């Protein structure tokens, strides 16, 4: 059996076990401890010195972010449609309604023109838009320079779902710090991982202090178990935070490796474009820096002699190489079939012709040889 090449497997450095060992040696086997404190300190240093709280998933961080912005029953929250479901699900946890917005064709993230149109439309109907959730998909920053002024103009707070974009930036300003609140995930498939985990980020210490309180069951100060608010059990384990400390030490290398994967794929496919194909990519505008978490290609069968992404995916799968469709937009999901959607056709097209290629930071030259040999065999037939 050939070794399977995965889409985006975890990639440990060699240091994680020593931090985990320290947690064991000191018996800090709890959802708090020195590992959590150190992980938060290092993350804060990466993120403009902003305040952070580490939690047990990116989804939990998004849920807390919406609670902090007082999102509740009957409110509307604007959300990018082209994303993973965890961007939108917490809106529903709170009894609020997501309103979905289509993508801009370059970055694939929320389209600023449609965003403003949607806000005006909702306001004209007397609705209150409580928050805007935008995403930096596959590591690519959204067009924040256009989104921020709109949010300010209508005084709507922003949640930046930077789950996939740790290490990305615009003009050297790190992703995760652009909204009122930001969220990063450390799930097993992300650029660095704690197996499961996330952080909530804000410039406002008060918001993060409240988040910590809510995430630790919202117990009032003092020894008696008194609660004045409904709380959650959302803090990260000290053991998992210890893995995170080891992972943070190699973040920059991981970003460079993923960006190098992207460049390899582009070189490869541009060569085929010279021979009559038309492969397209996610575009990094000037000043933008994507961690290139996943490399995705667009393959329009009309421009590629009938070749489509499913044919490519199956050819790779047949050779034990994992590729996956891009995220299925929220407006196409059964769970959101009755939700409003402001459309420009972009995410429908991306969903039809997009494919995520193996993008792990541990891909070897031999892995790339196998991937390209498999693709050569397929493409030569067209
Ligand atoms: C992974 C991901 C999340 C959720 O993070 P978890 O840590 O898996 O809960 C949210 N949004 C996006 C865009 C993601 O990719």
CSV table of N, CA and C in Angstrom, one decimal, residues 74-235:
chain,number,residue,atom,x,y,z
A,74,UNK,N,-33.8,37.2,17.6
A,74,UNK,CA,-34.4,38.2,16.7
A,74,UNK,C,-33.4,39.1,16.0
A,75,UNK,N,-32.1,39.1,16.5
A,75,UNK,CA,-31.1,40.0,15.8
A,75,UNK,C,-30.7,39.4,14.5
A,76,UNK,N,-30.2,40.2,13.6
A,76,UNK,CA,-29.6,39.7,12.4
A,76,UNK,C,-28.1,39.9,12.4
A,77,UNK,N,-27.4,38.9,11.9
A,77,UNK,CA,-25.9,39.0,11.8
A,77,UNK,C,-25.5,38.7,10.4
A,78,UNK,N,-24.7,39.6,9.8
A,78,UNK,CA,-24.3,39.4,8.5
A,78,UNK,C,-23.1,38.5,8.5
A,79,UNK,N,-23.0,37.5,7.5
A,79,UNK,CA,-22.0,36.5,7.5
A,79,UNK,C,-21.6,36.2,6.1
A,80,UNK,N,-20.3,36.0,5.9
A,80,UNK,CA,-19.8,35.5,4.6
A,80,UNK,C,-20.4,34.2,4.3
A,81,UNK,N,-21.0,34.0,3.1
A,81,UNK,CA,-21.6,32.7,2.7
A,81,UNK,C,-20.5,31.6,2.4
A,82,UNK,N,-19.5,32.0,1.7
A,82,UNK,CA,-18.4,31.0,1.3
A,82,UNK,C,-17.5,30.8,2.5
A,83,UNK,N,-17.8,29.8,3.3
A,83,UNK,CA,-17.0,29.5,4.5
A,83,UNK,C,-17.4,28.2,5.1
A,84,UNK,N,-16.7,27.8,6.1
A,84,UNK,CA,-17.0,26.6,6.9
A,84,UNK,C,-18.2,26.9,7.8
A,85,UNK,N,-19.1,25.9,8.0
A,85,UNK,CA,-20.3,26.1,8.8
A,85,UNK,C,-20.1,26.7,10.2
A,86,UNK,N,-19.0,26.5,10.8
A,86,UNK,CA,-18.7,27.0,12.1
A,86,UNK,C,-18.7,28.5,12.2
A,87,UNK,N,-18.5,29.2,11.0
A,87,UNK,CA,-18.6,30.7,11.0
A,87,UNK,C,-20.0,31.1,11.3
A,88,UNK,N,-21.0,30.4,10.9
A,88,UNK,CA,-22.4,30.8,11.0
A,88,UNK,C,-23.2,30.1,12.1
A,89,UNK,N,-22.9,28.9,12.4
A,89,UNK,CA,-23.7,28.1,13.4
A,89,UNK,C,-23.9,28.8,14.7
A,90,UNK,N,-22.8,29.5,15.3
A,90,UNK,CA,-23.0,30.1,16.6
A,90,UNK,C,-24.1,31.3,16.6
A,91,UNK,N,-24.3,31.8,15.4
A,91,UNK,CA,-25.4,32.8,15.3
A,91,UNK,C,-26.7,32.2,15.6
A,92,UNK,N,-26.9,31.0,15.1
A,92,UNK,CA,-28.1,30.2,15.4
A,92,UNK,C,-28.2,29.8,16.8
A,93,UNK,N,-27.1,29.4,17.5
A,93,UNK,CA,-27.1,29.0,18.9
A,93,UNK,C,-27.8,30.1,19.7
A,94,UNK,N,-27.6,31.4,19.3
A,94,UNK,CA,-28.1,32.5,20.1
A,94,UNK,C,-29.5,32.9,19.7
A,95,UNK,N,-30.1,32.2,18.7
A,95,UNK,CA,-31.5,32.6,18.3
A,95,UNK,C,-31.5,33.7,17.3
A,96,UNK,N,-30.4,34.1,16.8
A,96,UNK,CA,-30.3,35.2,15.9
A,96,UNK,C,-30.3,34.6,14.4
A,97,UNK,N,-30.4,35.5,13.5
A,97,UNK,CA,-30.6,35.1,12.1
A,97,UNK,C,-29.4,35.5,11.2
A,98,UNK,N,-28.7,34.5,10.6
A,98,UNK,CA,-27.6,34.9,9.7
A,98,UNK,C,-28.2,35.4,8.4
A,99,UNK,N,-27.5,36.5,7.8
A,99,UNK,CA,-27.8,37.0,6.5
A,99,UNK,C,-26.6,36.8,5.7
A,100,UNK,N,-26.6,36.1,4.6
A,100,UNK,CA,-25.4,35.7,3.9
A,100,UNK,C,-25.0,36.6,2.8
A,101,UNK,N,-23.7,36.8,2.6
A,101,UNK,CA,-23.2,37.7,1.6
A,101,UNK,C,-22.2,36.9,0.7
A,102,UNK,N,-22.3,37.2,-0.6
A,102,UNK,CA,-21.4,36.5,-1.5
A,102,UNK,C,-20.0,37.1,-1.5
A,103,UNK,N,-19.1,36.5,-2.3
A,103,UNK,CA,-17.7,36.8,-2.2
A,103,UNK,C,-17.2,37.7,-3.3
A,104,UNK,N,-16.0,38.3,-3.0
A,104,UNK,CA,-15.3,39.1,-4.0
A,104,UNK,C,-14.4,38.1,-4.8
A,105,UNK,N,-14.3,38.3,-6.2
A,105,UNK,CA,-13.7,37.2,-7.0
A,105,UNK,C,-12.2,37.1,-6.8
A,106,UNK,N,-11.5,38.1,-6.2
A,106,UNK,CA,-10.1,37.9,-6.0
A,106,UNK,C,-9.7,37.1,-4.8
A,107,UNK,N,-10.2,37.6,-3.6
A,107,UNK,CA,-9.8,37.0,-2.4
A,107,UNK,C,-10.8,35.9,-2.0
A,108,UNK,N,-11.9,35.8,-2.6
A,108,UNK,CA,-13.0,34.8,-2.3
A,108,UNK,C,-13.7,35.1,-1.0
A,109,UNK,N,-13.4,36.2,-0.4
A,109,UNK,CA,-14.0,36.6,0.9
A,109,UNK,C,-15.1,37.6,0.7
A,110,UNK,N,-15.8,38.0,1.8
A,110,UNK,CA,-17.0,38.9,1.7
A,110,UNK,C,-16.8,40.1,0.7
A,111,UNK,N,-17.8,40.2,-0.1
A,111,UNK,CA,-17.7,41.3,-1.1
A,111,UNK,C,-18.2,42.6,-0.5
A,112,UNK,N,-17.3,43.6,-0.4
A,112,UNK,CA,-17.6,44.9,0.3
A,112,UNK,C,-18.8,45.6,-0.3
A,113,UNK,N,-19.0,45.5,-1.6
A,113,UNK,CA,-20.1,46.2,-2.3
A,113,UNK,C,-21.4,45.6,-1.9
A,114,UNK,N,-21.5,44.3,-1.9
A,114,UNK,CA,-22.7,43.6,-1.5
A,114,UNK,C,-23.0,43.8,0.0
A,115,UNK,N,-21.9,43.9,0.8
A,115,UNK,CA,-22.0,44.1,2.2
A,115,UNK,C,-22.8,45.3,2.5
A,116,UNK,N,-22.4,46.4,1.8
A,116,UNK,CA,-23.0,47.7,2.1
A,116,UNK,C,-24.5,47.7,1.6
A,117,UNK,N,-24.7,47.1,0.4
A,117,UNK,CA,-26.0,47.0,-0.1
A,117,UNK,C,-26.9,46.2,0.9
A,118,UNK,N,-26.4,45.1,1.4
A,118,UNK,CA,-27.2,44.4,2.4
A,118,UNK,C,-27.5,45.2,3.6
A,119,UNK,N,-26.5,45.9,4.2
A,119,UNK,CA,-26.8,46.7,5.4
A,119,UNK,C,-27.9,47.7,5.1
A,120,UNK,N,-27.8,48.4,4.0
A,120,UNK,CA,-28.8,49.5,3.6
A,120,UNK,C,-30.1,48.8,3.5
A,121,UNK,N,-30.2,47.7,2.9
A,121,UNK,CA,-31.4,47.0,2.7
A,121,UNK,C,-32.1,46.6,4.0
A,122,UNK,N,-31.3,46.0,4.9
A,122,UNK,CA,-31.8,45.6,6.2
A,122,UNK,C,-32.3,46.8,7.0
A,123,UNK,N,-31.5,47.9,7.0
A,123,UNK,CA,-31.9,49.1,7.7
A,123,UNK,C,-33.1,49.7,7.2
A,124,UNK,N,-33.3,49.7,5.9
A,124,UNK,CA,-34.5,50.3,5.3
A,124,UNK,C,-35.7,49.5,5.7
A,125,UNK,N,-35.5,48.2,6.1
A,125,UNK,CA,-36.7,47.4,6.5
A,125,UNK,C,-36.8,47.5,8.0
A,126,UNK,N,-36.0,48.3,8.7
A,126,UNK,CA,-36.2,48.5,10.1
A,126,UNK,C,-35.5,47.4,10.9
A,127,UNK,N,-34.6,46.6,10.3
A,127,UNK,CA,-34.0,45.5,11.0
A,127,UNK,C,-32.7,46.0,11.7
A,128,UNK,N,-32.3,45.3,12.7
A,128,UNK,CA,-31.0,45.7,13.4
A,128,UNK,C,-29.9,44.7,13.1
A,129,UNK,N,-28.9,45.1,12.4
A,129,UNK,CA,-27.8,44.2,12.1
A,129,UNK,C,-26.8,44.4,13.3
A,130,UNK,N,-26.7,43.3,14.0
A,130,UNK,CA,-25.9,43.4,15.3
A,130,UNK,C,-24.4,43.2,15.1
A,131,UNK,N,-24.0,42.5,14.0
A,131,UNK,CA,-22.6,42.2,13.9
A,131,UNK,C,-22.3,41.7,12.4
A,132,UNK,N,-21.1,41.9,12.0
A,132,UNK,CA,-20.6,41.4,10.7
A,132,UNK,C,-19.5,40.3,10.9
A,133,UNK,N,-19.7,39.1,10.4
A,133,UNK,CA,-18.7,38.1,10.5
A,133,UNK,C,-18.1,37.9,9.1
A,134,UNK,N,-16.8,38.3,9.0
A,134,UNK,CA,-16.1,38.0,7.7
A,134,UNK,C,-15.0,37.0,8.0
A,135,UNK,N,-14.5,36.3,6.9
A,135,UNK,CA,-13.6,35.2,7.0
A,135,UNK,C,-12.4,35.5,6.1
A,136,UNK,N,-11.2,35.0,6.5
A,136,UNK,CA,-10.0,35.0,5.7
A,136,UNK,C,-9.8,33.6,5.2
A,137,UNK,N,-10.5,33.3,4.1
A,137,UNK,CA,-10.6,31.9,3.6
A,137,UNK,C,-9.3,31.4,3.1
A,138,UNK,N,-9.0,30.2,3.5
A,138,UNK,CA,-7.7,29.5,3.1
A,138,UNK,C,-6.5,30.3,3.4
A,139,UNK,N,-6.6,31.2,4.3
A,139,UNK,CA,-5.5,32.1,4.8
A,139,UNK,C,-5.5,33.4,4.1
A,140,UNK,N,-6.3,33.6,3.1
A,140,UNK,CA,-6.2,34.9,2.4
A,140,UNK,C,-7.0,36.0,3.1
A,141,UNK,N,-6.3,37.1,3.4
A,141,UNK,CA,-7.1,38.2,4.1
A,141,UNK,C,-8.2,38.7,3.2
A,142,UNK,N,-9.3,39.1,3.9
A,142,UNK,CA,-10.4,39.7,3.1
A,142,UNK,C,-10.0,41.2,2.8
A,143,UNK,N,-10.8,41.9,2.0
A,143,UNK,CA,-10.5,43.3,1.6
A,143,UNK,C,-10.9,44.2,2.8
A,144,UNK,N,-10.1,44.1,3.8
A,144,UNK,CA,-10.4,44.8,5.1
A,144,UNK,C,-10.4,46.3,4.9
A,145,UNK,N,-9.6,46.8,4.0
A,145,UNK,CA,-9.6,48.3,3.8
A,145,UNK,C,-10.9,48.8,3.3
A,146,UNK,N,-11.7,48.0,2.7
A,146,UNK,CA,-13.0,48.4,2.2
A,146,UNK,C,-14.1,48.0,3.2
A,147,UNK,N,-13.9,46.9,4.0
A,147,UNK,CA,-14.9,46.5,4.9
A,147,UNK,C,-15.0,47.4,6.1
A,148,UNK,N,-13.8,47.7,6.7
A,148,UNK,CA,-13.8,48.5,7.9
A,148,UNK,C,-14.6,49.8,7.8
A,149,UNK,N,-14.4,50.6,6.8
A,149,UNK,CA,-15.1,51.9,6.7
A,149,UNK,C,-16.6,51.7,6.6
A,150,UNK,N,-17.1,50.6,6.0
A,150,UNK,CA,-18.5,50.4,5.9
A,150,UNK,C,-19.0,50.1,7.3
A,151,UNK,N,-18.3,49.2,8.0
A,151,UNK,CA,-18.7,48.8,9.4
A,151,UNK,C,-18.8,50.1,10.3
A,152,UNK,N,-17.8,51.0,10.1
A,152,UNK,CA,-17.7,52.2,10.9
A,152,UNK,C,-18.9,53.1,10.6
A,153,UNK,N,-19.1,53.3,9.3
A,153,UNK,CA,-20.2,54.2,8.8
A,153,UNK,C,-21.5,53.8,9.4
A,154,UNK,N,-21.8,52.5,9.6
A,154,UNK,CA,-23.1,52.1,10.1
A,154,UNK,C,-23.0,51.6,11.6
A,155,UNK,N,-21.8,51.9,12.2
A,155,UNK,CA,-21.6,51.5,13.6
A,155,UNK,C,-21.9,50.0,13.9
A,156,UNK,N,-21.5,49.1,13.0
A,156,UNK,CA,-21.7,47.7,13.3
A,156,UNK,C,-20.4,47.0,13.6
A,157,UNK,N,-20.3,46.4,14.8
A,157,UNK,CA,-19.0,45.7,15.1
A,157,UNK,C,-18.7,44.5,14.2
A,158,UNK,N,-17.4,44.3,14.1
A,158,UNK,CA,-16.9,43.2,13.2
A,158,UNK,C,-16.3,42.1,14.0
A,159,UNK,N,-16.7,40.8,13.6
A,159,UNK,CA,-16.0,39.6,14.1
A,159,UNK,C,-15.1,39.1,12.9
A,160,UNK,N,-13.8,39.0,13.1
A,160,UNK,CA,-12.9,38.5,12.1
A,160,UNK,C,-12.7,37.0,12.3
A,161,UNK,N,-13.3,36.2,11.5
A,161,UNK,CA,-13.1,34.8,11.6
A,161,UNK,C,-11.7,34.5,10.9
A,162,UNK,N,-10.7,34.5,11.7
A,162,UNK,CA,-9.3,34.3,11.2
A,162,UNK,C,-8.9,32.8,11.5
A,163,UNK,N,-9.9,31.9,11.6
A,163,UNK,CA,-9.6,30.5,12.0
A,163,UNK,C,-8.5,29.9,11.1
A,164,UNK,N,-8.5,30.3,9.8
A,164,UNK,CA,-7.6,29.7,8.9
A,164,UNK,C,-6.4,30.6,8.6
A,165,UNK,N,-6.3,31.7,9.3
A,165,UNK,CA,-5.3,32.7,8.8
A,165,UNK,C,-4.3,33.2,9.8
A,166,UNK,N,-3.9,32.3,10.8
A,166,UNK,CA,-2.8,32.7,11.7
A,166,UNK,C,-1.6,32.8,10.9
A,167,UNK,N,-0.9,33.9,11.0
A,167,UNK,CA,0.4,34.1,10.2
A,167,UNK,C,0.1,35.0,8.9
A,168,UNK,N,-1.1,35.2,8.6
A,168,UNK,CA,-1.4,36.1,7.4
A,168,UNK,C,-1.5,37.5,7.9
A,169,UNK,N,-1.3,38.5,6.9
A,169,UNK,CA,-1.3,39.9,7.3
A,169,UNK,C,-1.7,40.8,6.1
A,170,UNK,N,-2.0,42.0,6.5
A,170,UNK,CA,-2.1,43.1,5.4
A,170,UNK,C,-1.1,44.2,5.8
A,171,UNK,N,-0.2,44.6,4.9
A,171,UNK,CA,0.8,45.6,5.3
A,171,UNK,C,1.4,45.3,6.6
A,172,UNK,N,1.7,44.1,6.9
A,172,UNK,CA,2.3,43.6,8.2
A,172,UNK,C,1.5,43.7,9.4
A,173,UNK,N,0.2,44.0,9.2
A,173,UNK,CA,-0.8,44.0,10.4
A,173,UNK,C,-1.4,42.6,10.4
A,174,UNK,N,-1.3,41.9,11.5
A,174,UNK,CA,-1.7,40.5,11.5
A,174,UNK,C,-3.2,40.3,11.4
A,175,UNK,N,-3.6,39.3,10.7
A,175,UNK,CA,-5.0,38.8,10.7
A,175,UNK,C,-5.4,38.4,12.1
A,176,UNK,N,-6.6,38.6,12.4
A,176,UNK,CA,-7.1,38.3,13.8
A,176,UNK,C,-7.2,39.6,14.6
A,177,UNK,N,-6.6,40.7,14.1
A,177,UNK,CA,-6.6,42.0,14.9
A,177,UNK,C,-7.4,43.0,14.2
A,178,UNK,N,-8.2,42.7,13.1
A,178,UNK,CA,-8.9,43.8,12.4
A,178,UNK,C,-10.3,44.1,12.9
A,179,UNK,N,-10.9,43.1,13.6
A,179,UNK,CA,-12.3,43.4,14.0
A,179,UNK,C,-12.3,43.9,15.5
A,180,UNK,N,-13.5,44.1,15.9
A,180,UNK,CA,-13.7,44.3,17.4
A,180,UNK,C,-13.3,43.1,18.1
A,181,UNK,N,-13.6,41.9,17.5
A,181,UNK,CA,-13.1,40.6,18.1
A,181,UNK,C,-12.6,39.8,16.9
A,182,UNK,N,-11.6,39.0,17.2
A,182,UNK,CA,-11.0,38.1,16.2
A,182,UNK,C,-10.9,36.7,16.8
A,183,UNK,N,-11.0,35.7,15.9
A,183,UNK,CA,-11.0,34.3,16.3
A,183,UNK,C,-10.0,33.5,15.4
A,184,UNK,N,-9.2,32.7,16.1
A,184,UNK,CA,-8.2,31.8,15.4
A,184,UNK,C,-8.5,30.4,15.9
A,185,UNK,N,-8.4,29.4,15.0
A,185,UNK,CA,-8.6,28.0,15.4
A,185,UNK,C,-7.3,27.2,15.4
A,186,UNK,N,-7.2,26.2,16.3
A,186,UNK,CA,-6.0,25.3,16.4
A,186,UNK,C,-6.5,23.9,16.2
A,187,UNK,N,-7.6,23.7,15.4
A,187,UNK,CA,-8.1,22.4,15.1
A,187,UNK,C,-7.0,21.6,14.3
A,188,UNK,N,-7.1,20.3,14.3
A,188,UNK,CA,-6.1,19.4,13.8
A,188,UNK,C,-5.6,19.7,12.3
A,189,UNK,N,-6.5,20.3,11.5
A,189,UNK,CA,-6.2,20.5,10.1
A,189,UNK,C,-5.6,21.9,9.9
A,190,UNK,N,-5.5,22.8,10.9
A,190,UNK,CA,-5.1,24.2,10.7
A,190,UNK,C,-3.6,24.3,10.6
A,191,UNK,N,-3.1,25.5,10.4
A,191,UNK,CA,-1.7,25.7,10.1
A,191,UNK,C,-0.8,25.3,11.2
A,192,UNK,N,-1.2,25.6,12.5
A,192,UNK,CA,-0.7,24.9,13.6
A,192,UNK,C,-1.8,24.4,14.5
A,193,UNK,N,-1.5,23.4,15.3
A,193,UNK,CA,-2.7,22.8,16.0
A,193,UNK,C,-2.4,22.4,17.4
A,194,UNK,N,-3.4,22.4,18.2
A,194,UNK,CA,-3.3,21.9,19.6
A,194,UNK,C,-4.2,20.6,19.7
A,195,UNK,N,-4.5,20.0,18.5
A,195,UNK,CA,-5.5,18.9,18.3
A,195,UNK,C,-6.9,19.5,18.3
A,196,UNK,N,-7.2,20.3,19.2
A,196,UNK,CA,-8.4,21.1,19.2
A,196,UNK,C,-8.2,22.4,20.1
A,197,UNK,N,-8.7,23.5,19.6
A,197,UNK,CA,-8.4,24.7,20.4
A,197,UNK,C,-8.7,26.0,19.6
A,198,UNK,N,-8.7,27.1,20.3
A,198,UNK,CA,-8.9,28.4,19.6
A,198,UNK,C,-8.5,29.5,20.5
A,199,UNK,N,-8.6,30.7,19.9
A,199,UNK,CA,-8.4,31.9,20.8
A,199,UNK,C,-9.4,33.0,20.3
A,200,UNK,N,-9.7,33.8,21.3
A,200,UNK,CA,-10.5,35.0,21.0
A,200,UNK,C,-9.6,36.2,21.3
A,201,UNK,N,-9.6,37.2,20.4
A,201,UNK,CA,-8.7,38.3,20.4
A,201,UNK,C,-9.4,39.6,20.4
A,202,UNK,N,-8.9,40.6,21.2
A,202,UNK,CA,-9.5,41.9,21.1
A,202,UNK,C,-8.5,42.9,21.7
A,203,UNK,N,-8.6,44.2,21.1
A,203,UNK,CA,-7.9,45.3,21.7
A,203,UNK,C,-8.4,45.7,23.1
A,204,UNK,N,-9.7,45.3,23.3
A,204,UNK,CA,-10.4,45.8,24.5
A,204,UNK,C,-10.2,44.7,25.6
A,205,UNK,N,-9.4,45.1,26.6
A,205,UNK,CA,-9.2,44.1,27.7
A,205,UNK,C,-10.5,43.7,28.4
A,206,UNK,N,-11.5,44.7,28.5
A,206,UNK,CA,-12.7,44.4,29.2
A,206,UNK,C,-13.5,43.2,28.5
A,207,UNK,N,-13.5,43.2,27.1
A,207,UNK,CA,-14.2,42.2,26.4
A,207,UNK,C,-13.5,40.8,26.7
A,208,UNK,N,-12.2,40.8,26.7
A,208,UNK,CA,-11.5,39.5,26.9
A,208,UNK,C,-11.6,39.0,28.4
A,209,UNK,N,-11.6,40.0,29.3
A,209,UNK,CA,-11.9,39.6,30.7
A,209,UNK,C,-13.3,39.0,30.9
A,210,UNK,N,-14.3,39.6,30.2
A,210,UNK,CA,-15.6,39.0,30.3
A,210,UNK,C,-15.7,37.6,29.6
A,211,UNK,N,-15.0,37.5,28.5
A,211,UNK,CA,-14.9,36.2,27.8
A,211,UNK,C,-14.4,35.1,28.7
A,212,UNK,N,-13.3,35.4,29.4
A,212,UNK,CA,-12.6,34.5,30.3
A,212,UNK,C,-13.6,34.0,31.4
A,213,UNK,N,-14.3,35.0,31.9
A,213,UNK,CA,-15.3,34.7,32.9
A,213,UNK,C,-16.4,33.8,32.4
A,214,UNK,N,-17.0,34.1,31.2
A,214,UNK,CA,-18.0,33.3,30.6
A,214,UNK,C,-17.5,31.9,30.3
A,215,UNK,N,-16.2,31.8,29.9
A,215,UNK,CA,-15.7,30.5,29.4
A,215,UNK,C,-15.3,29.6,30.6
A,216,UNK,N,-15.3,30.2,31.8
A,216,UNK,CA,-15.0,29.3,33.0
A,216,UNK,C,-16.3,29.2,33.9
A,217,UNK,N,-17.4,29.0,33.2
A,217,UNK,CA,-18.7,28.8,33.9
A,217,UNK,C,-19.3,30.0,34.6
A,218,UNK,N,-18.7,31.2,34.3
A,218,UNK,CA,-19.2,32.4,34.9
A,218,UNK,C,-19.5,32.3,36.4
A,219,UNK,N,-18.5,31.8,37.1
A,219,UNK,CA,-18.7,31.7,38.6
A,219,UNK,C,-18.3,33.1,39.2
A,220,UNK,N,-19.2,33.6,40.0
A,220,UNK,CA,-18.9,34.9,40.7
A,220,UNK,C,-17.7,34.8,41.6
A,221,UNK,N,-17.0,35.9,41.9
A,221,UNK,CA,-15.8,35.8,42.8
A,221,UNK,C,-16.3,35.3,44.1
A,222,UNK,N,-15.3,34.7,44.8
A,222,UNK,CA,-15.6,34.1,46.2
A,222,UNK,C,-15.7,32.6,46.1
A,223,UNK,N,-15.8,32.0,47.3
A,223,UNK,CA,-15.7,30.5,47.4
A,223,UNK,C,-17.1,29.9,47.1
A,224,UNK,N,-18.1,30.6,47.4
A,224,UNK,CA,-19.4,29.9,47.2
A,224,UNK,C,-19.8,29.9,45.7
A,225,UNK,N,-20.4,28.8,45.3
A,225,UNK,CA,-20.7,28.6,43.9
A,225,UNK,C,-21.9,29.4,43.5
A,226,UNK,N,-21.7,30.7,43.3
A,226,UNK,CA,-22.8,31.6,42.9
A,226,UNK,C,-22.5,32.0,41.5
A,227,UNK,N,-23.6,32.1,40.7
A,227,UNK,CA,-23.6,32.5,39.3
A,227,UNK,C,-24.7,33.5,39.0
A,228,UNK,N,-24.2,34.7,38.5
A,228,UNK,CA,-25.2,35.7,38.1
A,228,UNK,C,-25.4,35.8,36.6
A,229,UNK,N,-24.7,34.9,35.9
A,229,UNK,CA,-24.9,34.9,34.4
A,229,UNK,C,-24.7,33.4,34.0
A,230,UNK,N,-25.3,33.1,32.8
A,230,UNK,CA,-25.1,31.7,32.3
A,230,UNK,C,-23.7,31.6,31.8
A,231,UNK,N,-23.0,30.5,32.2
A,231,UNK,CA,-21.6,30.4,31.8
A,231,UNK,C,-21.4,29.2,30.8
A,232,UNK,N,-20.2,29.0,30.4
A,232,UNK,CA,-19.8,28.0,29.5
A,232,UNK,C,-18.5,27.3,30.0
A,233,UNK,N,-18.3,26.1,29.5
A,233,UNK,CA,-17.0,25.4,29.9
A,233,UNK,C,-16.2,25.4,28.6
A,234,UNK,N,-15.6,26.5,28.3
A,234,UNK,CA,-14.9,26.7,27.0
A,234,UNK,C,-13.4,26.9,27.1
A,235,UNK,N,-12.8,26.8,28.3
A,235,UNK,CA,-11.4,27.0,28.4
A,235,UNK,C,-10.6,25.9,27.8
